[in-house]
XYZ file of C-alpha atoms in Angstrom:
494
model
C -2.001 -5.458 8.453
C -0.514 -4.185 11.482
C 2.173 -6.540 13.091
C 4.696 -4.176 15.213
C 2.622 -4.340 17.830
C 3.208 -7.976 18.484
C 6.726 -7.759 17.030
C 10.044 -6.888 19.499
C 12.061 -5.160 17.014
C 15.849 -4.327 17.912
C 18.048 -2.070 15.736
C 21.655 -1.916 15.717
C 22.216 1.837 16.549
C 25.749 3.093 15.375
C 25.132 6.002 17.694
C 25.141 3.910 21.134
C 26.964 0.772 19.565
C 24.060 -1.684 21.089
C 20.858 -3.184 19.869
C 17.922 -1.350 21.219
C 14.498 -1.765 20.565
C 12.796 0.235 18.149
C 10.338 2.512 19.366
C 9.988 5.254 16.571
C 8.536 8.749 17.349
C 4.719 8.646 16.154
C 3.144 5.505 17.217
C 2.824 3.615 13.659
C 4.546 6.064 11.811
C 8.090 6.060 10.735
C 10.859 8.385 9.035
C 13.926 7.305 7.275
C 16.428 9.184 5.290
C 19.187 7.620 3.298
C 22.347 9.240 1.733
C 21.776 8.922 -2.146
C 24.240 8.787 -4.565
C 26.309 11.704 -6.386
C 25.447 11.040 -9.496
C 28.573 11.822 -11.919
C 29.285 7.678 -13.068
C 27.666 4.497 -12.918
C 26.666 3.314 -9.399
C 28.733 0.436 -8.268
C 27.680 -2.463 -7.148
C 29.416 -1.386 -3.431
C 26.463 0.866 -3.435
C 23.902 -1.243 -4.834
C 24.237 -3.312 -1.998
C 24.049 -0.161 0.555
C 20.664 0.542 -0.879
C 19.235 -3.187 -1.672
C 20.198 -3.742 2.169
C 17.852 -0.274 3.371
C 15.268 -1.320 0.668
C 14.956 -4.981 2.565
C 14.781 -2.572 5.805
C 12.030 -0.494 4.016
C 10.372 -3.326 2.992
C 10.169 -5.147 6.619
C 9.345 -1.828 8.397
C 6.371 -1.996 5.651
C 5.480 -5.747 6.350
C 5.464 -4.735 10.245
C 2.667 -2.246 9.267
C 4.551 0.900 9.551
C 3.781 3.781 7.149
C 7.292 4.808 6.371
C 7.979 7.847 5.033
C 11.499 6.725 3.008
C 13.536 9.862 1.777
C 16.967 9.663 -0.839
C 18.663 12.153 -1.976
C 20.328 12.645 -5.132
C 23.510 14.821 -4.455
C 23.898 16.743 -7.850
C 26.030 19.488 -6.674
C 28.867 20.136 -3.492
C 30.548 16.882 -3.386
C 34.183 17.921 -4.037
C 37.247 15.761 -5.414
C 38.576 15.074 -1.770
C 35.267 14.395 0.082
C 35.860 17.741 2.076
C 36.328 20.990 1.098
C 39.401 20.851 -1.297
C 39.662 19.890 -5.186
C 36.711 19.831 -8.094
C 32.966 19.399 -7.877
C 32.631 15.759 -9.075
C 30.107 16.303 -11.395
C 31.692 19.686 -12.497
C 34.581 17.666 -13.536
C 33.018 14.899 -15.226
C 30.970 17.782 -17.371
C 34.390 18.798 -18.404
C 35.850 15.952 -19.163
C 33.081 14.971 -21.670
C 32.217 18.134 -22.859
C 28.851 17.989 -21.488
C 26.956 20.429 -19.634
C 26.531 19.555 -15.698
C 23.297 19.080 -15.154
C 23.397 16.710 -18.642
C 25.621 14.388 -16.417
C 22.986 14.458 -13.710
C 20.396 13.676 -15.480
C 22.662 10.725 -17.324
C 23.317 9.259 -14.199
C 20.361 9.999 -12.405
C 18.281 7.548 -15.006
C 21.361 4.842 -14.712
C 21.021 4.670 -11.006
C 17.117 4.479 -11.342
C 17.369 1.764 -13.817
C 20.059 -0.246 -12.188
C 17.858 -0.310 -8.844
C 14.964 -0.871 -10.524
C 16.589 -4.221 -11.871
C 17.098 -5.226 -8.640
C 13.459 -4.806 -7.733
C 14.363 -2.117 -4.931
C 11.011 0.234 -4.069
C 11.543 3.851 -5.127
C 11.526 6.335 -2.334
C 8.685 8.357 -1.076
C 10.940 11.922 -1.633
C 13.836 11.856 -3.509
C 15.121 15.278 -3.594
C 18.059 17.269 -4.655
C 20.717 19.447 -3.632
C 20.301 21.923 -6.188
C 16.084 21.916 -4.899
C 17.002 23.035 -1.755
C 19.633 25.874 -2.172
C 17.505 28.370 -0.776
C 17.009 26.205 2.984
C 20.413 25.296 2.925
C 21.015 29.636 3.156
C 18.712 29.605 5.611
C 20.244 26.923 8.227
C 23.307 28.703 7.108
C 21.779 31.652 8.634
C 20.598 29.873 11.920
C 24.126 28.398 12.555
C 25.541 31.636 12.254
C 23.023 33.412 14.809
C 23.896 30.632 17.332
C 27.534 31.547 17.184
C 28.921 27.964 15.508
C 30.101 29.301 12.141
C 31.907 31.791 10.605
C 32.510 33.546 7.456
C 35.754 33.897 5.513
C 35.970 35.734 2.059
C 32.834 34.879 0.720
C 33.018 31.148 2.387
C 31.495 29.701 5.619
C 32.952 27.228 7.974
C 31.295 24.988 11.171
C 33.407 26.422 14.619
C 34.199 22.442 15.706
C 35.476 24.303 18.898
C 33.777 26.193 19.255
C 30.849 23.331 18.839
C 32.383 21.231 20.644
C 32.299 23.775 23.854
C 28.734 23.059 24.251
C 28.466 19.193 22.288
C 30.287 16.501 21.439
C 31.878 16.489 18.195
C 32.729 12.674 17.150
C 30.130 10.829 19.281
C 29.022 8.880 16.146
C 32.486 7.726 14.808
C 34.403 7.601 18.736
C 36.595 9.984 17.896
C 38.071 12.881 20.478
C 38.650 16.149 18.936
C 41.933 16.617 21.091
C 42.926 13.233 19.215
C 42.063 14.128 15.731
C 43.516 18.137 16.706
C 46.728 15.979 18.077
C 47.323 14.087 14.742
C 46.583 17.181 11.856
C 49.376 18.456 10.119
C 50.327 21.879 10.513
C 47.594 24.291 8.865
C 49.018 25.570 5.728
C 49.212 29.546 6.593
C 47.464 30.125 3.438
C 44.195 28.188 4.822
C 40.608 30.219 5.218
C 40.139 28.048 8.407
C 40.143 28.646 11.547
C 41.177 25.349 12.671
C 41.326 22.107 10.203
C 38.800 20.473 11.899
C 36.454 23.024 10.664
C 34.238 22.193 7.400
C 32.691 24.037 4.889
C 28.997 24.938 5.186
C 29.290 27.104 1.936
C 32.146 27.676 -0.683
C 33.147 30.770 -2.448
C 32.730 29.741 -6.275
C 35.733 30.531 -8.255
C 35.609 32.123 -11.594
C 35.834 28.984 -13.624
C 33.269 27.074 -11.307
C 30.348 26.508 -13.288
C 28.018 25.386 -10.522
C 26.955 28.374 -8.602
C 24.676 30.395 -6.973
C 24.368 33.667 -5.220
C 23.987 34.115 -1.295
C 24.170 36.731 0.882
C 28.105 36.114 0.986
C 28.629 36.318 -3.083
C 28.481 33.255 -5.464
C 29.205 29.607 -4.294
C 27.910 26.386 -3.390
C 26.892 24.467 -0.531
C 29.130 21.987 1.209
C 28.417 18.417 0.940
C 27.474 17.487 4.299
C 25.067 20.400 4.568
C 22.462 19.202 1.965
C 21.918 16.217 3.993
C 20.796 17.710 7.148
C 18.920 20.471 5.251
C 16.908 17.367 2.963
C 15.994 15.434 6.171
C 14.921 17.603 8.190
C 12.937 19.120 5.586
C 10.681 16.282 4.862
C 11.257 14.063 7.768
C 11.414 16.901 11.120
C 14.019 18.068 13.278
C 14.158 14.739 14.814
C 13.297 12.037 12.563
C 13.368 7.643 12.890
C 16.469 6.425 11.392
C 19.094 7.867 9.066
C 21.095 5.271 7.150
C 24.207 4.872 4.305
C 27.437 3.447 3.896
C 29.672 2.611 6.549
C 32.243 4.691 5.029
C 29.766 8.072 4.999
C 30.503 7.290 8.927
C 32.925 9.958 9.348
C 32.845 12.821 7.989
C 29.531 13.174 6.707
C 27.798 11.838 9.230
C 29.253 13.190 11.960
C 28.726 16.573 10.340
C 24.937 15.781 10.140
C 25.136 15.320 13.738
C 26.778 18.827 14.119
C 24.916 20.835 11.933
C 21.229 19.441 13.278
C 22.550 20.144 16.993
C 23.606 23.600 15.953
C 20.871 24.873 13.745
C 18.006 22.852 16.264
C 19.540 22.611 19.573
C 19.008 19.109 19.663
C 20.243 15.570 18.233
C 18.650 14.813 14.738
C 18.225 11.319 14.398
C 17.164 8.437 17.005
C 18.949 5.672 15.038
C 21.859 5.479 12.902
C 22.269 2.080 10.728
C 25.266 1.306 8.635
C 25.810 -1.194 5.681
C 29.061 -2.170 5.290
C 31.277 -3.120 2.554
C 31.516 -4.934 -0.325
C 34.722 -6.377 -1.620
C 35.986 -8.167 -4.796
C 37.565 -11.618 -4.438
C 39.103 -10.104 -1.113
C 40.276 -6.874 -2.021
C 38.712 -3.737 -2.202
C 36.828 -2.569 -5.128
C 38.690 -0.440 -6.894
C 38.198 1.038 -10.305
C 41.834 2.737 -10.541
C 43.289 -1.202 -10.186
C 40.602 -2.868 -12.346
C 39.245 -4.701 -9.572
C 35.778 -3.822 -9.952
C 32.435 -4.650 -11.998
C 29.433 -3.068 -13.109
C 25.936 -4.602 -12.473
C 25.129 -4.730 -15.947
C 28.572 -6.629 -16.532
C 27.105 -9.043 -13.669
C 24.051 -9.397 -15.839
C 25.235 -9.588 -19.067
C 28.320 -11.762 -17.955
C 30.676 -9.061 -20.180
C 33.104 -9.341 -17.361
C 36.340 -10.912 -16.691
C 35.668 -12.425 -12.999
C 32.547 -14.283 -13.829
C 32.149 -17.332 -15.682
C 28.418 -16.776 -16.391
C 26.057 -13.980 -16.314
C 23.708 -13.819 -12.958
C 20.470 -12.219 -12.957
C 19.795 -9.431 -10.716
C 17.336 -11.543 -8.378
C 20.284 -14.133 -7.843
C 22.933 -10.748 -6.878
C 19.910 -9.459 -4.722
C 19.883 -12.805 -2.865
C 23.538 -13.089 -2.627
C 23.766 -9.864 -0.857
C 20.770 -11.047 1.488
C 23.280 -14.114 2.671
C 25.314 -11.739 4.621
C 24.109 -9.658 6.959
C 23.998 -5.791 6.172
C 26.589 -4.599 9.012
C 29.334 -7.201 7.398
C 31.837 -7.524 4.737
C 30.570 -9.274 1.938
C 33.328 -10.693 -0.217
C 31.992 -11.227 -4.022
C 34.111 -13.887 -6.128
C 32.439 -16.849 -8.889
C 31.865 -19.587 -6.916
C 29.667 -17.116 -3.874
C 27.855 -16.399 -6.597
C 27.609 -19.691 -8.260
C 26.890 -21.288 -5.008
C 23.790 -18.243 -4.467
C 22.345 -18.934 -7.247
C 21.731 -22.572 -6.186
C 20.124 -22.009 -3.115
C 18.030 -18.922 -4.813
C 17.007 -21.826 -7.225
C 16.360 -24.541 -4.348
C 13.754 -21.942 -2.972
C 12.605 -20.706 -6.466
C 11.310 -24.757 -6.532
C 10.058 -24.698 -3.103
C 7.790 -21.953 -3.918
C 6.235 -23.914 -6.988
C 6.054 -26.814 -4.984
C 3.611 -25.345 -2.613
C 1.006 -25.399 -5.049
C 0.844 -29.219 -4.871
C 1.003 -29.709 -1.420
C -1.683 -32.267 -0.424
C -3.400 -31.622 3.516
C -4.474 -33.761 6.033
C -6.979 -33.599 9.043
C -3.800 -33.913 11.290
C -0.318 -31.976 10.960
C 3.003 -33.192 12.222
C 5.131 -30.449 11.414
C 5.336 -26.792 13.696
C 4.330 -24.419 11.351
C 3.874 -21.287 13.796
C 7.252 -22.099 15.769
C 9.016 -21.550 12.042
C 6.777 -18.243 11.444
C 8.321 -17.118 14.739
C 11.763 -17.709 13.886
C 11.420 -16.177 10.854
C 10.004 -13.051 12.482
C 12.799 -13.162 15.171
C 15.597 -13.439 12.534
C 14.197 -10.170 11.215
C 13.374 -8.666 14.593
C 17.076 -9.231 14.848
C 18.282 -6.314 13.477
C 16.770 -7.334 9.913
C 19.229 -10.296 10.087
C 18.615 -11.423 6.748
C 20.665 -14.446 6.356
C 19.317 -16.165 9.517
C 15.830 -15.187 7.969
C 17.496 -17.237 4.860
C 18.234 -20.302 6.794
C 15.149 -20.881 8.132
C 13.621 -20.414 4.493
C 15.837 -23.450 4.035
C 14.511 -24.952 6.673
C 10.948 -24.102 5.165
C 11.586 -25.858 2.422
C 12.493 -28.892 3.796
C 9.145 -28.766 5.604
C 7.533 -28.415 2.274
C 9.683 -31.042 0.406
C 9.020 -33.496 3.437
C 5.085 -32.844 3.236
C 5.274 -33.317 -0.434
C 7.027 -36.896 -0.141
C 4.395 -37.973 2.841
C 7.170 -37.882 5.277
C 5.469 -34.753 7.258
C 1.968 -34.460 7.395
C 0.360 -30.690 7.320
C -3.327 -29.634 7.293
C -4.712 -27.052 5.095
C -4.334 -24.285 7.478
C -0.228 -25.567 8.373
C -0.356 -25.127 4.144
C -1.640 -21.457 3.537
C 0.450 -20.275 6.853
C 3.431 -22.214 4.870
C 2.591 -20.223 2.086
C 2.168 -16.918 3.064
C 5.109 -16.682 5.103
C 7.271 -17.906 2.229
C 5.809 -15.241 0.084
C 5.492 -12.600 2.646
C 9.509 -13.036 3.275
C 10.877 -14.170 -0.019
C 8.794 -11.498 -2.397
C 7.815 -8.464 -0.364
C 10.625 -8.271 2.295
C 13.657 -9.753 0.577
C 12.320 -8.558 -2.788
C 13.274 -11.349 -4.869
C 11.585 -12.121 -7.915
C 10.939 -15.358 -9.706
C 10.000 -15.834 -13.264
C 6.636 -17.509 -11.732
C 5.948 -14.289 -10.165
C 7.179 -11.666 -12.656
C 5.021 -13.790 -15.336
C 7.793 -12.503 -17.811
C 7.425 -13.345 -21.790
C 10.276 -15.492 -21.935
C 9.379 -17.851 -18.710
C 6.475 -18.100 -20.808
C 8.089 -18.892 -23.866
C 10.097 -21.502 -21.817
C 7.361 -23.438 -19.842
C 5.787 -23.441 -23.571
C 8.947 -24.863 -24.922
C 9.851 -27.257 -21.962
C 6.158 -28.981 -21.642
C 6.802 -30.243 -25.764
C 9.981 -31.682 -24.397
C 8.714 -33.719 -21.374
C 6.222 -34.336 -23.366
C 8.383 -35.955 -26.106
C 10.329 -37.641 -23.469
C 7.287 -39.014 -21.735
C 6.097 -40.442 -25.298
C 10.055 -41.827 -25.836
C 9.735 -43.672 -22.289
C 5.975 -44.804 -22.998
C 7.846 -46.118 -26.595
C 10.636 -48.165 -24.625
C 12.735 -45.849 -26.270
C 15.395 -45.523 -23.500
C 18.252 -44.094 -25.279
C 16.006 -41.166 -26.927
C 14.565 -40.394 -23.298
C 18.271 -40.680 -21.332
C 19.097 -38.223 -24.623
C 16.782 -35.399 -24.004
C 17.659 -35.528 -19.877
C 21.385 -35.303 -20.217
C 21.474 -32.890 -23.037
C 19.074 -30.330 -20.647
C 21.265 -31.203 -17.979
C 24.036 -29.660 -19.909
C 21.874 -26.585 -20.753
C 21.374 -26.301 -17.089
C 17.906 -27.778 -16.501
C 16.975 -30.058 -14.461
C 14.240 -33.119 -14.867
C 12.630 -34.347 -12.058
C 10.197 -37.043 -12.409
C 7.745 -37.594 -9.719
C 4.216 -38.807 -8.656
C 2.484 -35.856 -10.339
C 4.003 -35.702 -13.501
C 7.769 -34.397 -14.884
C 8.783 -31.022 -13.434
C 11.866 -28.461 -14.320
C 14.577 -26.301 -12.633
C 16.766 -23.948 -14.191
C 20.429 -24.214 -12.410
């Protein structure tokens, strides 16, 4: 169904620093690229939330009735120690360190990071391709740069001119820096440097004798440089000028701007249209960190083998935590935000069911399509997720009130109802319930939970107070909750 027509969607463009409405370049056709992870350890849960906050983005361009063409790389290859163009290859080191061939890390990794996201019910990419895929384009923009006099070669290496770039461009339009700033505040070039000027970055590195990852070029063996893949990925798949390029807030600057720099060089012209950035996730208030211990898996989150939780979470509850804060913020993650989470994912989880038993009337008193609208605006608001939240709240209300005859709806008030609240809860926040993953043991539970109100019901038919008050407080104390109504006992897991 196509809905972007009718919808006023504003993005957040890093680029400009303003909300501007989205107007992508093919009418009904749209092309993102997001920086994927290097895949040498575990993804954190900082990144998790980077790409659970561009899957929600995915999944609303998707709802509008876009066909998105959604490329993430996997960076297996060039991503150095120091995040420029000193120290190790990350995964070169890690290979060492555990005796392992490189590409064994990779592919270790690789699956982790596909597993982990596939917990959290993200959507797989339409392209997700690899440095090491593309060696022979990343020569060839190598080339191009050259020819149009921005880079330079250096015994067997090749570095971006910045100056020489920035003669013609503007170097540090993304992150507001000044190049006579950043030249201002270097430290002395050590006389032993390859550069031309520190500013300058690598666009290919000589490989040194013990470098395992390597390949040849026409200036002798090396590897690309990090920030190179990027540009040569997306504009492979997604065009010289593509939609929207997104990623952390800290691949800002360097990495970004370098994009920037290489796609003006090589193409003469600015690369992306939109630039969105997810920001931060901390740790009870500090920093994740993994050389101070203040840090945490996602499987430690869902097992609960951690020492900062008091109960394991399941991935649908983290999902929905990160949704409560909008993508461009810091989100601070401590016990009782996610205790406090899983609540409201639960008060909604019910609201859902509840639907189902919704009686209508030939008259409604409740404004169904002014809450549809909101909804939409919250998202048209540069996908502002936890407004969208709110007025789920607010949705449920509606349905709680309509339930207990307070509100009256007609049938038509109840299917709209209903198909926003699964249009925005399932397919654009991708949350999942245990209703609508039909899993085994939800199976196994409503099986086991129906003999116990059952057994109650008899107790209470029986007069048999103290056996009914029994079975209520002792689920209570499990963490399920008995609610007795018109229609019939229901449950909630807390």
């Amino acid at each position: 169904m196509v809905r972007y027509q009718d919808q006023k969607l504003q993005l957040y463009n890093s680029l400009t620093g303003e909300k501007e409405i989205f107007k992508s370049i093919n009418e009904g056709l749209v092309g993102m690229y997001v920086c994927g992870p290097t895949v040498y350890s575990n993804v954190h849960l900082g990144n998790c939330r980077t790409f659970i906050s561009f899957d929600m983005i995915y999944r609303y361009l998707q709802h509008l009735g876009y066909k998105v063409r959604y490329v993430r790389n996997i960076t297996d290859a060039g991503h150095l120690t120091d995040d420029a163009d000193e120290g190790e290859d990350k995964i070169s080191k890690k290979a060492r360190v555990e005796k392992l061939e490189p590409m064994e890390i990779v592919q270790q990794y690789t699956l982790d990071f596909h597993n982990v996201l596939n917990k959290f019910n993200n959507l797989p990419p339409n392209i997700e391709p690899t440095a090491t895929g593309h060696i022979v384009e990343q020569i060839e923009i190598i080339k191009t740069i050259i020819d149009n006099g921005y880079a330079y070669e250096r015994n067997g290496s090749i570095y971006f001119n910045v100056l020489k770039f920035n003669e013609d461009h503007e170097y540090g339009k993304l992150s507001g820096r000044k190049l006579e700033d950043m030249i201002a505040n270097t430290r002395a070039l050590d006389a032993q440097s390859e550069k031309d000027n520190p500013q300058d970055f690598a666009l290919w590195k000589k490989a040194s004798p013990a470098h395992i990852m390597r390949w040849p070029s026409p200036w002798g063996d090396g590897f690309p440089g990090w920030h190179l893949e990027c540009t040569v990925m997306s504009s492979k798949y997604l065009g010289e000028t593509f939609d929207i390029h997104g990623g952390g807030m800290d691949l800002k600057f360097p990495h970004h701007e370098c994009e920037i720099a290489q796609g003006e060089a090589a193409h003469g012209h600015s690369p992306v249209n939109y630039w969105l950035h997810a920001n931060m996730l901390t740790l009870n208030g500090k920093k994740m960190s993994k050389s101070t211990g203040n840090s945490i898996l996602p499987e430690e989150l869902f097992t609960g083998d951690n020492d900062f939780m008091e109960k394991a979470f399941s991935p649908s509850v983290v999902r929905f935590f990160m949704m409560q804060a909008h993508y461009r913020s810091v989100l601070d993650f401590s016990n009782d935000a996610i205790l406090a989470a899983e609540k409201g994912f639960n008060r909604l989880s019910e609201a859902i069911k509840t639907i189902a038993d919704l009686t209508s009337s030939k008259e409604g008193s409740i404004d169904v399509p002014a809450w549809v609208e909101r909804c939409y605006a919250a998202m048209n608001d540069d996908f502002n997720s936890p407004i969208l939240i709110a007025e789920l709240f607010e949705g449920a209300k509606m349905i709680h009130a309509v339930k207990e005859g307070k509100q009256t709806a007609t049938a038509a008030d109840i299917e709209l109802i209903k198909e926003t609240f699964n249009a925005f809860f399932y397919d654009v926040l991708g949350l999942e319930t245990s209703s609508k993953t039909g899993s085994t043991d939800s199976k196994h539970l409503d099986g086991a939970m129906q003999l116990i109100i059952d057994l109650r019901t008899q107790a209470r038919a029986n007069k048999d107070w103290a056996t009914s008050d029994q079975i209520r407080d002792q689920l209570v104390a499990a963490g399920i909750q008995l609610k007795d109504g018109a229609d019939g006992t229901t449950y909630t897991v807390k």
